[in-house]
mmCIF file of C-alpha atoms in Angstrom:
data_model
loop_
_atom_site.group_PDB
_atom_site.id
_atom_site.type_symbol
_atom_site.label_atom_id
_atom_site.label_comp_id
_atom_site.label_asym_id
_atom_site.label_seq_id
_atom_site.Cartn_x
_atom_site.Cartn_y
_atom_site.Cartn_z
ATOM 1 C CA MET A 1 43.085 56.602 -27.948
ATOM 2 C CA SER A 2 41.693 53.325 -26.645
ATOM 3 C CA LEU A 3 41.305 52.508 -23.002
ATOM 4 C CA PHE A 4 42.722 49.184 -22.023
ATOM 5 C CA ARG A 5 41.752 47.438 -18.802
ATOM 6 C CA ARG A 6 44.037 44.882 -17.279
ATOM 7 C CA ARG A 7 42.846 41.297 -17.538
ATOM 8 C CA GLU A 8 39.890 42.345 -19.586
ATOM 9 C CA PRO A 9 39.146 39.637 -22.207
ATOM 10 C CA LEU A 10 39.510 40.802 -25.762
ATOM 11 C CA HIS A 11 35.848 40.099 -26.662
ATOM 12 C CA LEU A 12 34.669 42.346 -23.784
ATOM 13 C CA ARG A 13 37.092 45.148 -24.811
ATOM 14 C CA LEU A 14 35.921 44.989 -28.412
ATOM 15 C CA ALA A 15 32.291 45.005 -27.396
ATOM 16 C CA ARG A 16 32.796 47.961 -25.061
ATOM 17 C CA GLU A 17 34.727 49.921 -27.685
ATOM 18 C CA GLY A 18 32.088 49.066 -30.303
ATOM 19 C CA GLY A 19 29.313 50.346 -28.031
ATOM 20 C CA ILE A 20 27.654 46.940 -27.628
ATOM 21 C CA PRO A 21 25.840 46.651 -24.263
ATOM 22 C CA LEU A 22 27.183 43.857 -22.011
ATOM 23 C CA GLU A 23 24.262 43.578 -19.613
ATOM 24 C CA GLU A 24 22.584 40.224 -18.916
ATOM 25 C CA PRO A 25 19.161 39.795 -20.473
ATOM 26 C CA LYS A 26 16.337 40.479 -17.985
ATOM 27 C CA THR A 27 14.301 37.458 -19.115
ATOM 28 C CA LYS A 28 15.379 33.897 -19.803
ATOM 29 C CA PRO A 29 15.617 32.983 -23.424
ATOM 30 C CA ALA A 30 12.727 30.854 -24.870
ATOM 31 C CA TRP A 31 15.131 27.905 -25.410
ATOM 32 C CA ASP A 32 15.723 27.533 -21.680
ATOM 33 C CA ALA A 33 12.867 25.055 -21.267
ATOM 34 C CA GLY A 34 12.336 21.353 -20.781
ATOM 35 C CA GLY A 35 13.723 19.210 -23.562
ATOM 36 C CA ILE A 36 16.510 21.561 -24.553
ATOM 37 C CA HIS A 37 19.966 21.975 -23.013
ATOM 38 C CA GLY A 38 19.850 18.950 -20.738
ATOM 39 C CA LEU A 39 16.525 19.626 -18.973
ATOM 40 C CA HIS A 40 14.614 16.423 -19.384
ATOM 41 C CA ARG A 41 10.941 15.747 -19.032
ATOM 42 C CA VAL A 42 9.801 13.383 -16.310
ATOM 43 C CA ARG A 43 9.321 9.917 -17.755
ATOM 44 C CA GLU A 44 5.603 9.085 -17.868
ATOM 45 C CA TRP A 45 5.799 5.335 -18.590
ATOM 46 C CA ASP A 46 7.915 2.509 -17.190
ATOM 47 C CA ALA A 47 7.077 0.139 -20.038
ATOM 48 C CA VAL A 48 5.710 0.589 -23.553
ATOM 49 C CA VAL A 49 4.852 -2.332 -25.871
ATOM 50 C CA THR A 50 2.920 -3.020 -29.013
ATOM 51 C CA VAL A 51 0.453 -5.866 -29.063
ATOM 52 C CA GLU A 52 -1.447 -7.646 -31.816
ATOM 53 C CA ALA A 53 -4.965 -8.172 -30.412
ATOM 54 C CA PRO A 54 -7.372 -8.827 -33.256
ATOM 55 C CA GLY A 55 -10.370 -9.743 -31.042
ATOM 56 C CA VAL A 56 -10.348 -6.667 -28.788
ATOM 57 C CA GLU A 57 -13.110 -4.153 -29.487
ATOM 58 C CA GLY A 58 -12.935 -0.405 -29.139
ATOM 59 C CA ASP A 59 -10.110 2.062 -29.663
ATOM 60 C CA ARG A 60 -8.888 2.704 -26.101
ATOM 61 C CA ALA A 61 -8.589 0.958 -22.782
ATOM 62 C CA THR A 62 -7.448 2.125 -19.325
ATOM 63 C CA PHE A 63 -6.893 -0.345 -16.501
ATOM 64 C CA VAL A 64 -5.070 -1.058 -13.228
ATOM 65 C CA ALA A 65 -3.381 -4.361 -12.597
ATOM 66 C CA LEU A 66 -3.175 -5.280 -8.901
ATOM 67 C CA GLN A 67 -1.046 -7.790 -7.026
ATOM 68 C CA GLY A 68 -2.584 -11.262 -7.263
ATOM 69 C CA GLY A 69 -3.743 -10.852 -10.861
ATOM 70 C CA ASP A 70 -6.870 -8.692 -10.345
ATOM 71 C CA LEU A 71 -7.658 -6.145 -12.975
ATOM 72 C CA VAL A 72 -9.782 -2.989 -12.594
ATOM 73 C CA VAL A 73 -10.963 -1.841 -16.014
ATOM 74 C CA GLU A 74 -11.661 1.923 -15.990
ATOM 75 C CA GLU A 75 -12.392 2.281 -19.737
ATOM 76 C CA GLY A 76 -12.717 -0.064 -22.629
ATOM 77 C CA PRO A 77 -13.410 -3.767 -23.062
ATOM 78 C CA ASP A 78 -12.998 -6.461 -20.389
ATOM 79 C CA ALA A 79 -10.903 -8.748 -22.640
ATOM 80 C CA LEU A 80 -7.405 -7.388 -21.923
ATOM 81 C CA ASP A 81 -5.384 -10.606 -21.488
ATOM 82 C CA ALA A 82 -3.119 -9.869 -24.456
ATOM 83 C CA PHE A 83 -2.225 -6.444 -23.071
ATOM 84 C CA VAL A 84 -1.556 -7.774 -19.593
ATOM 85 C CA THR A 85 0.625 -10.638 -20.813
ATOM 86 C CA SER A 86 2.749 -8.266 -22.967
ATOM 87 C CA ILE A 87 3.193 -5.569 -20.330
ATOM 88 C CA GLU A 88 4.018 -8.082 -17.578
ATOM 89 C CA ARG A 89 7.040 -9.252 -19.564
ATOM 90 C CA GLU A 90 8.426 -5.787 -18.681
ATOM 91 C CA LEU A 91 6.664 -4.703 -15.511
ATOM 92 C CA GLN A 92 5.079 -6.506 -12.578
ATOM 93 C CA PRO A 93 1.878 -5.391 -10.769
ATOM 94 C CA PRO A 94 0.775 -3.060 -9.434
ATOM 95 C CA TYR A 95 0.680 -0.737 -12.409
ATOM 96 C CA ARG A 96 -1.655 1.563 -14.270
ATOM 97 C CA ALA A 97 -1.891 1.052 -18.077
ATOM 98 C CA GLU A 98 -3.341 2.682 -21.139
ATOM 99 C CA ALA A 99 -3.857 0.983 -24.520
ATOM 100 C CA VAL A 100 -4.591 2.746 -27.796
ATOM 101 C CA ARG A 101 -5.522 1.065 -31.068
ATOM 102 C CA ARG A 102 -3.047 1.836 -33.885
ATOM 103 C CA ASP A 103 -4.690 -0.139 -36.682
ATOM 104 C CA GLU A 104 -7.043 -3.081 -37.120
ATOM 105 C CA VAL A 105 -5.064 -5.491 -34.909
ATOM 106 C CA LEU A 106 -2.152 -3.453 -33.487
ATOM 107 C CA TRP A 107 -2.311 -1.685 -30.109
ATOM 108 C CA ALA A 108 0.200 0.443 -28.223
ATOM 109 C CA VAL A 109 0.148 -0.270 -24.473
ATOM 110 C CA ALA A 110 1.966 1.861 -21.891
ATOM 111 C CA ALA A 111 2.211 1.239 -18.162
ATOM 112 C CA ARG A 112 3.716 2.802 -15.076
ATOM 113 C CA ARG A 113 4.353 1.429 -11.575
ATOM 114 C CA ILE A 114 2.013 2.621 -8.893
ATOM 115 C CA GLU A 115 1.806 2.423 -5.132
ATOM 116 C CA VAL A 116 -1.422 0.870 -3.871
ATOM 117 C CA LEU A 117 -2.656 1.278 -0.268
ATOM 118 C CA GLU A 118 -5.792 0.018 1.418
ATOM 119 C CA LEU A 119 -7.533 2.881 3.186
ATOM 120 C CA PRO A 120 -10.621 1.532 4.925
ATOM 121 C CA GLY A 121 -13.451 3.872 5.710
ATOM 122 C CA MET A 122 -12.310 6.812 3.514
ATOM 123 C CA SER A 123 -14.972 8.739 1.665
ATOM 124 C CA GLY A 124 -14.580 10.476 -1.699
ATOM 125 C CA GLU A 125 -12.705 9.575 -4.854
ATOM 126 C CA GLU A 126 -9.604 11.750 -4.507
ATOM 127 C CA LEU A 127 -7.546 12.697 -1.458
ATOM 128 C CA GLU A 128 -4.753 15.210 -1.073
ATOM 129 C CA LEU A 129 -2.738 15.424 2.171
ATOM 130 C CA THR A 130 -0.030 18.028 2.701
ATOM 131 C CA ALA A 131 2.187 17.769 5.795
ATOM 132 C CA HIS A 132 4.712 20.546 6.462
ATOM 133 C CA ASP A 133 6.160 21.987 9.652
ATOM 134 C CA GLY A 134 3.785 20.040 11.817
ATOM 135 C CA GLU A 135 0.688 21.232 9.971
ATOM 136 C CA ARG A 136 -1.566 19.019 7.902
ATOM 137 C CA THR A 137 -4.151 19.925 5.231
ATOM 138 C CA LEU A 138 -6.482 17.236 4.005
ATOM 139 C CA LEU A 139 -8.610 17.695 0.924
ATOM 140 C CA VAL A 140 -11.326 15.161 0.031
ATOM 141 C CA ASP A 141 -12.581 15.627 -3.543
ATOM 142 C CA GLY A 142 -11.158 19.156 -3.491
ATOM 143 C CA GLU A 143 -12.876 20.188 -0.219
ATOM 144 C CA ARG A 144 -11.078 20.716 3.062
ATOM 145 C CA ALA A 145 -11.713 17.976 5.563
ATOM 146 C CA PHE A 146 -10.917 17.523 9.267
ATOM 147 C CA GLY A 147 -8.686 14.756 10.535
ATOM 148 C CA GLY A 148 -5.859 12.958 8.936
ATOM 149 C CA VAL A 149 -4.886 9.802 7.204
ATOM 150 C CA PRO A 150 -1.822 8.364 9.007
ATOM 151 C CA ALA A 151 -1.036 5.960 6.100
ATOM 152 C CA LEU A 152 -0.623 8.966 3.791
ATOM 153 C CA GLU A 153 1.409 11.233 6.060
ATOM 154 C CA ARG A 154 4.881 12.005 4.691
ATOM 155 C CA PRO A 155 6.370 15.160 6.156
ATOM 156 C CA GLY A 156 7.479 17.700 3.566
ATOM 157 C CA HIS A 157 5.380 16.096 0.840
ATOM 158 C CA VAL A 158 2.050 16.469 -0.806
ATOM 159 C CA VAL A 159 0.399 13.035 -1.135
ATOM 160 C CA ARG A 160 -2.402 12.456 -3.618
ATOM 161 C CA ALA A 161 -4.539 9.345 -3.577
ATOM 162 C CA ARG A 162 -7.114 8.280 -6.155
ATOM 163 C CA ARG A 163 -9.628 5.474 -5.455
ATOM 164 C CA ILE A 164 -9.043 2.428 -7.652
ATOM 165 C CA ASP A 165 -11.893 0.323 -6.372
ATOM 166 C CA GLY A 166 -13.453 -0.206 -2.962
ATOM 167 C CA GLU A 167 -10.842 0.478 -0.304
ATOM 168 C CA LEU A 168 -7.863 0.373 -2.671
ATOM 169 C CA TRP A 169 -6.176 3.668 -3.545
ATOM 170 C CA GLU A 170 -3.416 4.680 -5.958
ATOM 171 C CA VAL A 171 -0.981 6.857 -4.069
ATOM 172 C CA ASP A 172 1.536 9.396 -5.399
ATOM 173 C CA ALA A 173 3.821 11.591 -3.223
ATOM 174 C CA ALA A 174 5.813 14.644 -4.307
ATOM 175 C CA PRO A 175 8.127 16.830 -2.251
ATOM 176 C CA LEU A 176 6.956 20.333 -1.420
#
């Protein structure tokens, strides 16, 4: 004799009668990760272009384009005009860009918008400021520091700043 429960879906009744456990798995399945089932990865680049640049030496370049046309080259050759011209058809300064040689003359160039602030008198190369519930924690090059940086304070956020050149800093904020 089979036991029938009211409003029990047929698939549950068959599973119960067949001795199949109906408990939820204790761990999430491996497929429940970024890139599958609608969970997307954060976009890393705002613009990606290919550029023919036969006269550029090296295999890689990293640079920051600032308002007013100034370039700060972090890695690679100084002759980056072809890269800048191509990227700026898609994206206006300020931005951070990386270029990678694909063959003898072809380069892939990717760039993302950045926020740039002038922070006079700051020491170090990297800053991290966390402001939450009225408390602030400032790290300068990974070491705790006293004081604050009013230009970086954003309650409920962690703000990271990396020196571009001189008193110019690239700033990124993320909610806590």
